[in-house]
Short mmCIF file of C-alpha atoms (C1' of nucleotides) in Angstrom, two decimals:
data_model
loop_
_atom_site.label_atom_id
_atom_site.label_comp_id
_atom_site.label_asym_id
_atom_site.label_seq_id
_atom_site.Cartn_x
_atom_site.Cartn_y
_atom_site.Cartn_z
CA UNK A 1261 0.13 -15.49 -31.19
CA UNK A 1262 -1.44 -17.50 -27.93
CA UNK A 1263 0.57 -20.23 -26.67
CA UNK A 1264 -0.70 -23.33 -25.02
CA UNK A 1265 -0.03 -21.55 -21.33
CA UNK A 1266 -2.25 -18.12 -22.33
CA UNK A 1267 -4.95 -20.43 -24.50
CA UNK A 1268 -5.32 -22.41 -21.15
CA UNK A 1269 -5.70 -19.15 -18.79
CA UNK A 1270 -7.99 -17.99 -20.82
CA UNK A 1271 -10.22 -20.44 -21.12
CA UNK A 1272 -10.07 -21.11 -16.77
CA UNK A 1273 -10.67 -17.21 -17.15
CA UNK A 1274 -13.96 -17.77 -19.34
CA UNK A 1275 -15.09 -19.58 -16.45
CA UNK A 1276 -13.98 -18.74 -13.63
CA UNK A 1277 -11.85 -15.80 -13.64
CA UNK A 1278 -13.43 -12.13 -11.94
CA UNK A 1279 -15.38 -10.26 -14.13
CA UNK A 1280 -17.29 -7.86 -11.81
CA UNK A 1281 -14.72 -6.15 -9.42
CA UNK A 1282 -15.95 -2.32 -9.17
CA UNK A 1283 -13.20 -1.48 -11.57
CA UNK A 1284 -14.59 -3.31 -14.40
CA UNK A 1285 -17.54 -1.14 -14.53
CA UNK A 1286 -16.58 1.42 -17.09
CA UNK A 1287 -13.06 0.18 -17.20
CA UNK A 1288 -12.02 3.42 -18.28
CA UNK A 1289 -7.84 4.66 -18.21
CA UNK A 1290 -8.85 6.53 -14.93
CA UNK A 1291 -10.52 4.10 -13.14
CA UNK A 1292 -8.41 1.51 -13.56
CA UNK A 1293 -5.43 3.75 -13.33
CA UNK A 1294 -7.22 4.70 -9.98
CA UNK A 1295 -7.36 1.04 -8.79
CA UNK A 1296 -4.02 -0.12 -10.20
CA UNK A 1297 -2.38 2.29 -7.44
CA UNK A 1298 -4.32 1.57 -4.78
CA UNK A 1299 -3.56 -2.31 -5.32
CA UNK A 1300 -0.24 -1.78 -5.14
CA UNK A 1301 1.10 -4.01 -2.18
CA UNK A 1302 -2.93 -4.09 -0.93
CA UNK A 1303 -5.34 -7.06 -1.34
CA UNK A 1304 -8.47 -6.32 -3.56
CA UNK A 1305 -10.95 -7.08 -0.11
CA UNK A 1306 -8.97 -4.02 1.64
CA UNK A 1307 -9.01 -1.89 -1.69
CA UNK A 1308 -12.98 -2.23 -2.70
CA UNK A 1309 -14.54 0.38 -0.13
CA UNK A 1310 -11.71 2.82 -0.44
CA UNK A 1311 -12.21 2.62 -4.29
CA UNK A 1312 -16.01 2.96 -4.19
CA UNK A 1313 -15.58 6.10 -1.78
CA UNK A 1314 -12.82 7.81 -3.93
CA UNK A 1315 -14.29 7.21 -7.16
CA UNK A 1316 -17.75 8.95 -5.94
CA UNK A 1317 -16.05 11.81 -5.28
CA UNK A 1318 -13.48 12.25 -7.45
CA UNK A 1319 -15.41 10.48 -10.53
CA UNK A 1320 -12.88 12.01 -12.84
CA UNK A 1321 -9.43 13.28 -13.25
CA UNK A 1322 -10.40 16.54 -13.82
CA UNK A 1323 -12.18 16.50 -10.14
CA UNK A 1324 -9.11 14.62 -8.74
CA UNK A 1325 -6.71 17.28 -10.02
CA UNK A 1326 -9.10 20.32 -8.71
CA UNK A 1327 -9.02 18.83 -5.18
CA UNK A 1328 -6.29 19.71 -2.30
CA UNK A 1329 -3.72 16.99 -1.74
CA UNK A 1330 -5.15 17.29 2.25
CA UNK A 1331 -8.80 16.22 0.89
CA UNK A 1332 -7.45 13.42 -0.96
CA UNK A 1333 -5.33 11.93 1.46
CA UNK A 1334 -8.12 12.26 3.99
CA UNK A 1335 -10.09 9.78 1.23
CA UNK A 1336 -6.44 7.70 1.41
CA UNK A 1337 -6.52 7.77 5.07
CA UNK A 1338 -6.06 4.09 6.60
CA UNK A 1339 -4.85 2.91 3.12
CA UNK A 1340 -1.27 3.23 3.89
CA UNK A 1341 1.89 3.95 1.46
CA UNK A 1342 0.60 7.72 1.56
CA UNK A 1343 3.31 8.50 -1.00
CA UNK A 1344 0.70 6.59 -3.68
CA UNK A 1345 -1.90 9.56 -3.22
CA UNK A 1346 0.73 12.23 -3.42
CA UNK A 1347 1.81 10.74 -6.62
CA UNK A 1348 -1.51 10.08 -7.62
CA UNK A 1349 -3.23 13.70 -7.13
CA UNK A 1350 0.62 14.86 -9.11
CA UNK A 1351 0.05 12.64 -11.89
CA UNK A 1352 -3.77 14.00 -12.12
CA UNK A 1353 -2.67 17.54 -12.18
CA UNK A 1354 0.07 16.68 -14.78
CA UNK A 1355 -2.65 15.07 -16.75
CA UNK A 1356 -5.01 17.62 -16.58
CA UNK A 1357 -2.07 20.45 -17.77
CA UNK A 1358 -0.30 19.23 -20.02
CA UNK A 1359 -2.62 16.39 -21.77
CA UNK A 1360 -5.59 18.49 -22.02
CA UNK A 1361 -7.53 15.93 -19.18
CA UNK A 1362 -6.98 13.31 -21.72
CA UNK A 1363 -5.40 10.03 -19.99
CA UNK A 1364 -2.16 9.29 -22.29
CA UNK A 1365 -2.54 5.96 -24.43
CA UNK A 1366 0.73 5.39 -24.96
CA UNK A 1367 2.65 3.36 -22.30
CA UNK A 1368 5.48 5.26 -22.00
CA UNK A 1369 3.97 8.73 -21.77
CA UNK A 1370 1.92 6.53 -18.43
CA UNK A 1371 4.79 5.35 -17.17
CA UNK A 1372 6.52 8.80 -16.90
CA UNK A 1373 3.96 10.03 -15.07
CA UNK A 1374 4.81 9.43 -10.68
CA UNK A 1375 3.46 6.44 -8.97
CA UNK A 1376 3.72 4.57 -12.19
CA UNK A 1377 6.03 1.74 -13.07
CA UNK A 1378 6.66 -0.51 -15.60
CA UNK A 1379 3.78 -3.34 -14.20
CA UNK A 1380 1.13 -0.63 -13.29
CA UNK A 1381 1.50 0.96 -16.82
CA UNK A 1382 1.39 -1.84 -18.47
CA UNK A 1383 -1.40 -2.91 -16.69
CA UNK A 1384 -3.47 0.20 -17.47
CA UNK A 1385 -2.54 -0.03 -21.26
CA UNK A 1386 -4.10 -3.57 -21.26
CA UNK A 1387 -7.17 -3.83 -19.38
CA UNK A 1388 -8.02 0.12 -20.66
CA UNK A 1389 -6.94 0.04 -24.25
CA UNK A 1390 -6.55 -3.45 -25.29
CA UNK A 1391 -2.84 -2.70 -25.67
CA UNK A 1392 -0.39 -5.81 -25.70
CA UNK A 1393 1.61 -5.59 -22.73
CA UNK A 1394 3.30 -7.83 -20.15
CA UNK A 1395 2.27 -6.91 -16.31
CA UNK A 1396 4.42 -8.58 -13.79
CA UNK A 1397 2.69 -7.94 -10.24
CA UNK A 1398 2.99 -9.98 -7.46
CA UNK A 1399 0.39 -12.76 -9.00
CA UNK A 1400 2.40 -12.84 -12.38
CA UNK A 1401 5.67 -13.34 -10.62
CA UNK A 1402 4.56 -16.00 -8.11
CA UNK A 1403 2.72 -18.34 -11.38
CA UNK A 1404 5.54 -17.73 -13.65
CA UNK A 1405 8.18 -18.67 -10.99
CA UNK A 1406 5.87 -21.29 -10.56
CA UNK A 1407 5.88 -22.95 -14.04
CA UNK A 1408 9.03 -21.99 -14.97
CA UNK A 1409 10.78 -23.10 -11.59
CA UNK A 1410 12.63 -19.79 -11.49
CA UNK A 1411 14.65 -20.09 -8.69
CA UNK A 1412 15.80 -16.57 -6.28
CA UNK A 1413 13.58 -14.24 -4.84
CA UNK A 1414 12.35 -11.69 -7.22
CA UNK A 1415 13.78 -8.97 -5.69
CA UNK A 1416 17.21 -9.58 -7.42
CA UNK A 1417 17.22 -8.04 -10.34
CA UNK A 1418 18.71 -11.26 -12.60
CA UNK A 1419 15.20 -12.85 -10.64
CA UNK A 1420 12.99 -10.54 -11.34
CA UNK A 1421 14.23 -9.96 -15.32
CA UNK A 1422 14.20 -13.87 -16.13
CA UNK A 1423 10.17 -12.93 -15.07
CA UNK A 1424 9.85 -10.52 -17.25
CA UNK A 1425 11.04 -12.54 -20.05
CA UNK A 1426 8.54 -15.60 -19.01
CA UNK A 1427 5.59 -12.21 -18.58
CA UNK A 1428 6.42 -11.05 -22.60
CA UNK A 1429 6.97 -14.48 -23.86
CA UNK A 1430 3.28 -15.47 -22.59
CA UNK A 1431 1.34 -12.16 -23.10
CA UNK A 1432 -0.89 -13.07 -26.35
CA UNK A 1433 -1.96 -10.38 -28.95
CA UNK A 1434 -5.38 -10.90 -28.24
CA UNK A 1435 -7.81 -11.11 -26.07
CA UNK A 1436 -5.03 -9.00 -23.34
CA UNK A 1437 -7.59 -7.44 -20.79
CA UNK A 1438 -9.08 -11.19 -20.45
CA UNK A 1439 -5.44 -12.75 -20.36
CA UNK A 1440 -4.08 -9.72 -18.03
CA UNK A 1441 -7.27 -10.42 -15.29
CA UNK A 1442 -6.38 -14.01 -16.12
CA UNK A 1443 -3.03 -14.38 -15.15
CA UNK A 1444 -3.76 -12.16 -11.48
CA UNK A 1445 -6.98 -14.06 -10.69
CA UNK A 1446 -5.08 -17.69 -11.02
CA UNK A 1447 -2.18 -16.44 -8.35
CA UNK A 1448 -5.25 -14.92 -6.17
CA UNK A 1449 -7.30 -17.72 -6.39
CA UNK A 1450 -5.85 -20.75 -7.23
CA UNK A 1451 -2.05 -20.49 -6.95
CA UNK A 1452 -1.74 -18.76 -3.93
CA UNK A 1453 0.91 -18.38 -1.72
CA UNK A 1454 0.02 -21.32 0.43
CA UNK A 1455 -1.45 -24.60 0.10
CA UNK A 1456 -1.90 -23.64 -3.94
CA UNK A 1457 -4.80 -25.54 -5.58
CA UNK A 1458 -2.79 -27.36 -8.20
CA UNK A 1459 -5.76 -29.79 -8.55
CA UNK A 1460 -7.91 -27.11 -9.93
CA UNK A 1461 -4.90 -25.24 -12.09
CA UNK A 1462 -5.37 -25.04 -15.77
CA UNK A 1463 -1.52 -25.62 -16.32
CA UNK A 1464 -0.36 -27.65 -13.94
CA UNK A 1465 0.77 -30.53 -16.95
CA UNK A 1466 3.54 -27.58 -17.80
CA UNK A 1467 4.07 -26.65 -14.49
CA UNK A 1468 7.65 -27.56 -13.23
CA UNK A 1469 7.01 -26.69 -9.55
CA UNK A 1470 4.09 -28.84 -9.70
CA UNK A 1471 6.04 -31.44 -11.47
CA UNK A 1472 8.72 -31.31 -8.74
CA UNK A 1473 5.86 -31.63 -6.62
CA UNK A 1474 7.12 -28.75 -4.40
CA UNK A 1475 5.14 -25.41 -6.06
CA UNK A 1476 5.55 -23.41 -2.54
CA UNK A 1477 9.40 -23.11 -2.65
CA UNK A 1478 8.33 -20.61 -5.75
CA UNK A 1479 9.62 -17.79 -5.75
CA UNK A 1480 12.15 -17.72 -3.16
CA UNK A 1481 11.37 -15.70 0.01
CA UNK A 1482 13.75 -12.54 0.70
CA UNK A 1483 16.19 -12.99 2.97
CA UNK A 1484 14.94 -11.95 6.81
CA UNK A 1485 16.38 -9.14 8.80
CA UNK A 1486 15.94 -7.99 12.30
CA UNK A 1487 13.23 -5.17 12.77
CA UNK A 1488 14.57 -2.78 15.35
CA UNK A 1489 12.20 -1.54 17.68
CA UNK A 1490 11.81 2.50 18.16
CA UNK A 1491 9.37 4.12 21.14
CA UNK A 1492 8.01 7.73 21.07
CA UNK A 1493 5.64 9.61 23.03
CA UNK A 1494 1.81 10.68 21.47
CA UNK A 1495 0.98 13.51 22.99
CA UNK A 1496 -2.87 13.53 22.82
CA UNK A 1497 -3.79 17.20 23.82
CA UNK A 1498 -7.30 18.34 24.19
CA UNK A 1499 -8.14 22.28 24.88
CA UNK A 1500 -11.15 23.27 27.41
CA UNK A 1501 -13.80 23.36 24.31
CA UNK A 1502 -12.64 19.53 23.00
CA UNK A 1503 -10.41 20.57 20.57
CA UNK A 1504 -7.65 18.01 19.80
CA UNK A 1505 -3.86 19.23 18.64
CA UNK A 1506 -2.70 18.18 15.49
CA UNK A 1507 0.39 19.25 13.38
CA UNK A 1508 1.57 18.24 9.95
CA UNK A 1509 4.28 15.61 9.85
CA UNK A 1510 7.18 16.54 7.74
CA UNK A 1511 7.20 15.22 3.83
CA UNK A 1512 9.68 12.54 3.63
CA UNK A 1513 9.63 9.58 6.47
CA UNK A 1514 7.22 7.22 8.26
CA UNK A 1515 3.63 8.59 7.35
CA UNK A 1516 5.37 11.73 5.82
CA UNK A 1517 2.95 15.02 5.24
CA UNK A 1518 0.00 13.71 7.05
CA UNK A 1519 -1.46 15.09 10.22
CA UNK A 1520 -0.76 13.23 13.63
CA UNK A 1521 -0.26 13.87 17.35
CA UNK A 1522 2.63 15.89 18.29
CA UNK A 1523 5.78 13.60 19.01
CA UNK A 1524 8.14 13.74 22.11
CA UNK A 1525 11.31 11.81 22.82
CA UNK A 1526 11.46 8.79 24.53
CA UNK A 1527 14.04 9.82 26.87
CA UNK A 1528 12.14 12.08 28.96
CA UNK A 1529 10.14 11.32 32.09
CA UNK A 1530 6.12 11.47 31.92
CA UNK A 1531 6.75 14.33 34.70
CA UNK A 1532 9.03 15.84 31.89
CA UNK A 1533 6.21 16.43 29.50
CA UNK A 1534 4.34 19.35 30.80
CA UNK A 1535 8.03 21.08 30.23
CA UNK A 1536 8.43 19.43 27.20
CA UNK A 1537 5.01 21.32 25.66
CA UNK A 1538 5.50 24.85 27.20
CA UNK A 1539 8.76 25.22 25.40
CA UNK A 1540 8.17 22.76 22.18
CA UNK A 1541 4.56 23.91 21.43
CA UNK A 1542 4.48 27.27 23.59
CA UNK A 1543 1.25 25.66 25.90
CA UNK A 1544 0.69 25.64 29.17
CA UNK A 1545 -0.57 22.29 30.20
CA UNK A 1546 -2.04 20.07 32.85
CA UNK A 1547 -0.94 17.11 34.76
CA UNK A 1548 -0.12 14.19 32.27
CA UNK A 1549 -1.98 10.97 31.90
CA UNK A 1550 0.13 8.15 30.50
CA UNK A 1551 -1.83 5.18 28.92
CA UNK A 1552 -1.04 1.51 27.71
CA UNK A 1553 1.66 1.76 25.15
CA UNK A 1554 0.96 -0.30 22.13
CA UNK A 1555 3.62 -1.79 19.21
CA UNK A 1556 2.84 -1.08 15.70
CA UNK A 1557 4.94 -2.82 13.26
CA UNK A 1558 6.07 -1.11 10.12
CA UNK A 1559 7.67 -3.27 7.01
CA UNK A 1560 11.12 -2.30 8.70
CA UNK A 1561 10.51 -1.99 12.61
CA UNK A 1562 8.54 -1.99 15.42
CA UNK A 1563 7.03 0.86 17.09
CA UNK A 1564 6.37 1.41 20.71
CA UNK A 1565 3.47 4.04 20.74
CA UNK A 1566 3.09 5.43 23.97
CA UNK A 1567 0.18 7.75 24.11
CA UNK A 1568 0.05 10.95 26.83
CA UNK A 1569 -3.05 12.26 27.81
CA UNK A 1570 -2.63 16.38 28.33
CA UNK A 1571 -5.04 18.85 28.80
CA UNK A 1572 -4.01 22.97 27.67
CA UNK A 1573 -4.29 25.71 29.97
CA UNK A 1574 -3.88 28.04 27.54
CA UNK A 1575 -3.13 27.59 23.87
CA UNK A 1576 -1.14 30.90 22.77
CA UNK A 1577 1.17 30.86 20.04
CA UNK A 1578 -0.23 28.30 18.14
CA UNK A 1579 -2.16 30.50 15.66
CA UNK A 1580 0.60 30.92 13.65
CA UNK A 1581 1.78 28.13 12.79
CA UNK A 1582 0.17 26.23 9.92
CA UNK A 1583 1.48 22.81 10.41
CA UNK A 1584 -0.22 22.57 14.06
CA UNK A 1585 -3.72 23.39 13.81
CA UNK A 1586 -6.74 22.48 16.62
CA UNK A 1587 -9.48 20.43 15.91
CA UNK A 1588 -12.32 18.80 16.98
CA UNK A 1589 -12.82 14.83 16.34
CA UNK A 1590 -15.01 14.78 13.56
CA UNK A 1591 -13.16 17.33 11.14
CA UNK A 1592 -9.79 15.59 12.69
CA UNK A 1593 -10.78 12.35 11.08
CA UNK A 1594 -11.47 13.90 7.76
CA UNK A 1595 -8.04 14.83 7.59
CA UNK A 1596 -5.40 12.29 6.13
CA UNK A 1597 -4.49 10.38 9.34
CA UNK A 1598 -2.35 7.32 9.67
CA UNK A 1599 -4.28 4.28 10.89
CA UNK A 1600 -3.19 4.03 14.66
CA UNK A 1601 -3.48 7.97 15.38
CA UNK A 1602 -7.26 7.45 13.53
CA UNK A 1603 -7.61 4.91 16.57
CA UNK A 1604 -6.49 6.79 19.15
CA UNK A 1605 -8.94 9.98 18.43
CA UNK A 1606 -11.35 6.67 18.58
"C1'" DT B 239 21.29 -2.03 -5.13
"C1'" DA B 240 19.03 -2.12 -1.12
"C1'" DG B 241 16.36 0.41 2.02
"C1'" DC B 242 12.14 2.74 2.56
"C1'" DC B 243 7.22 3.26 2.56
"C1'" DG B 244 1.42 1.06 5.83
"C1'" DT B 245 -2.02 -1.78 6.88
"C1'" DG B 246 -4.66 -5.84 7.73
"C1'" DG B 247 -5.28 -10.78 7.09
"C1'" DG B 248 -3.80 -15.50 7.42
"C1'" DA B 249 -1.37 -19.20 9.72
"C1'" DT C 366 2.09 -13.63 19.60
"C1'" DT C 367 4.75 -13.27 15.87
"C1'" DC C 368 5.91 -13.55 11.27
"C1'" DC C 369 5.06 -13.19 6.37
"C1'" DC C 370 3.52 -10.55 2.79
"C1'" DA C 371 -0.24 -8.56 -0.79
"C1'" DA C 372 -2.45 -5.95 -8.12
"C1'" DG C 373 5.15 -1.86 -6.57
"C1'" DG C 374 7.62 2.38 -7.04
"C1'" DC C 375 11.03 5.69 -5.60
"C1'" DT C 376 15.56 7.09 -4.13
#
DNA sequence: TAGCCGTGGGA
DNA sequence: TTCCCAAGGCT
């Protein structure tokens, strides 16, 4: 069945819906699996060149699941929400084991696998295997809310069910990749967040926000909280042969397993530093160098990163250890780096 | 359930 | 400059 609301998204969609992002080419289950996670909470512009890139070398998931977690998150490096690519390279493995290197084609077998929720697998069903299935991603949400004049943010569960229930009620039994590209390319391109473009919407006769004459009030906005601010020092150590120290952050936490500059409390003086490494890191270093600190803003604080400039005298005890490790800039930023420690190595 | 997890773009 | 938030999921 197609009701008047999918019959008119499809037909916008026959015209001028996206037919030719990278992932429609060969819209296999691992491709689009592939892009589905890296679109999570990213915008398709940001996604493109870090799907291009991952795709040519890990073409399939039996090449995704051979690789080492550190070479894919160097190919996730700058992408952010690391815990995606640790899921991602899991899930492959998993695949790869216990499905023979078969993607599953059942929904729920996807959905078990990490990374993967209830949206992302349904979204993979549809646009892979034709499956009927309701996706509910941050386009979905904002047009149903929309139309339907659901009121609450849709981070409230009662919010974010009543959504669902508008997703599954609208979801026809045919033509679903069309309808499921449909539904995300009219809340990218026409009802967008801001100043929507209700005078090129397919719906807007059924639309109650429209009707109301008030469509950006949909869906409510989560409530606002303070974002504490935090300060640390980066402590940006370079040997005699321009060798850089890095050490592996731990799993869990702010950019948790990937390689960065070795941290020191905020407390202690600059003149404290030199101290700070002989007995932290075993290394005998030089005078320190502070530079311009610089705030980078996470979803829930700020942080004041206060790079150090140190030069080692001598770098025993460090060969043992296999979360710190020396290296020069270009195999550094191969490795899976956060964004603002990729800038500093510059 | 609510907090956590990144980054870059738009206003 | 500052704030919001985008093809969400996990704990």
């Amino acid at each position: 069945m197609t009701d008047w609301f999918a019959e008119q998204l499809l037909q916008w969609y026959d015209q001028h819906g996206r037919k030719d992002l990278p992932w429609h080419r060969d819209p296999s289950a691992y491709r689009i699996w592939v892009s589905e996670i890296m679109l999570q909470q990213t915008q398709v512009t940001t996604v493109i060149p870090y799907f291009e890139r991952f795709m040519e070398r890990f073409p399939t998931v039996e090449a995704l699941a051979a690789a080492s977690t550190d070479e894919v998150m160097g190919y996730w490096s700058g992408l952010g929400y690391y815990a995606r690519a640790r899921n991602l390279h899991k899930a492959a493995i998993t695949v790869v084991e216990e499905h023979g290197g078969a993607f599953p084609a059942s929904k729920d077998l996807i959905q078990a696998l990490p990374g993967i929720g209830r949206s992302t697998a349904a979204a993979i069903v549809a646009q892979a295997h034709g499956q009927r299935a309701a996706i509910l991603d941050g386009n979905a949400k904002r047009v149903l809310a929309r139309y339907h004049a659901v009121e609450g943010w849709p981070g409230r569960t009662a919010v974010a069910n009543e959504l669902w229930e508008h997703a599954e009620a609208h979801t026809p039994d045919e033509r679903i990749q069309a309808y499921t590209q449909a539904i995300m390319d009219l809340g990218a391109m026409v009802c967008t967040r801001r100043r929507p473009g209700c005078a090129a919407c397919p719906v807007r006769e059924g639309c109650l926000a429209y009707g109301r004459n008030n469509p950006e009030a949909y869906p409510g906005s989560k409530p606002k909280k303070e974002k504490p601010e935090k300060s640390v020092w980066m402590l940006v150590i370079e040997d005699g042969e321009g060798r850089i120290l890095l050490e592996q952050r731990p799993p869990s936490g702010i950019w948790g397993g990937l390689m960065s500059f070795p941290e020191a409390d905020p407390a202690l003086q600059p003149e404290e530093l030199p101290e700070h490494c002989e007995t932290a890191l075993g290394l005998e270093t030089s005078e320190p160098e502070t530079q311009e600190p610089f705030r980078h803003t996470f979803s829930h604080y700020h942080l004041w990163i206060r790079p150090v400039r140190l030069t080692a005298i001598s770098t025993r005890a460090l060969q043992d250890d296999r979360s710190r490790s020396w290296l020069h800039r270009e195999s550094a930023l191969e490795a899976g780096l956060p964004a603002p420690i990729r800038r500093l190595l510059g």
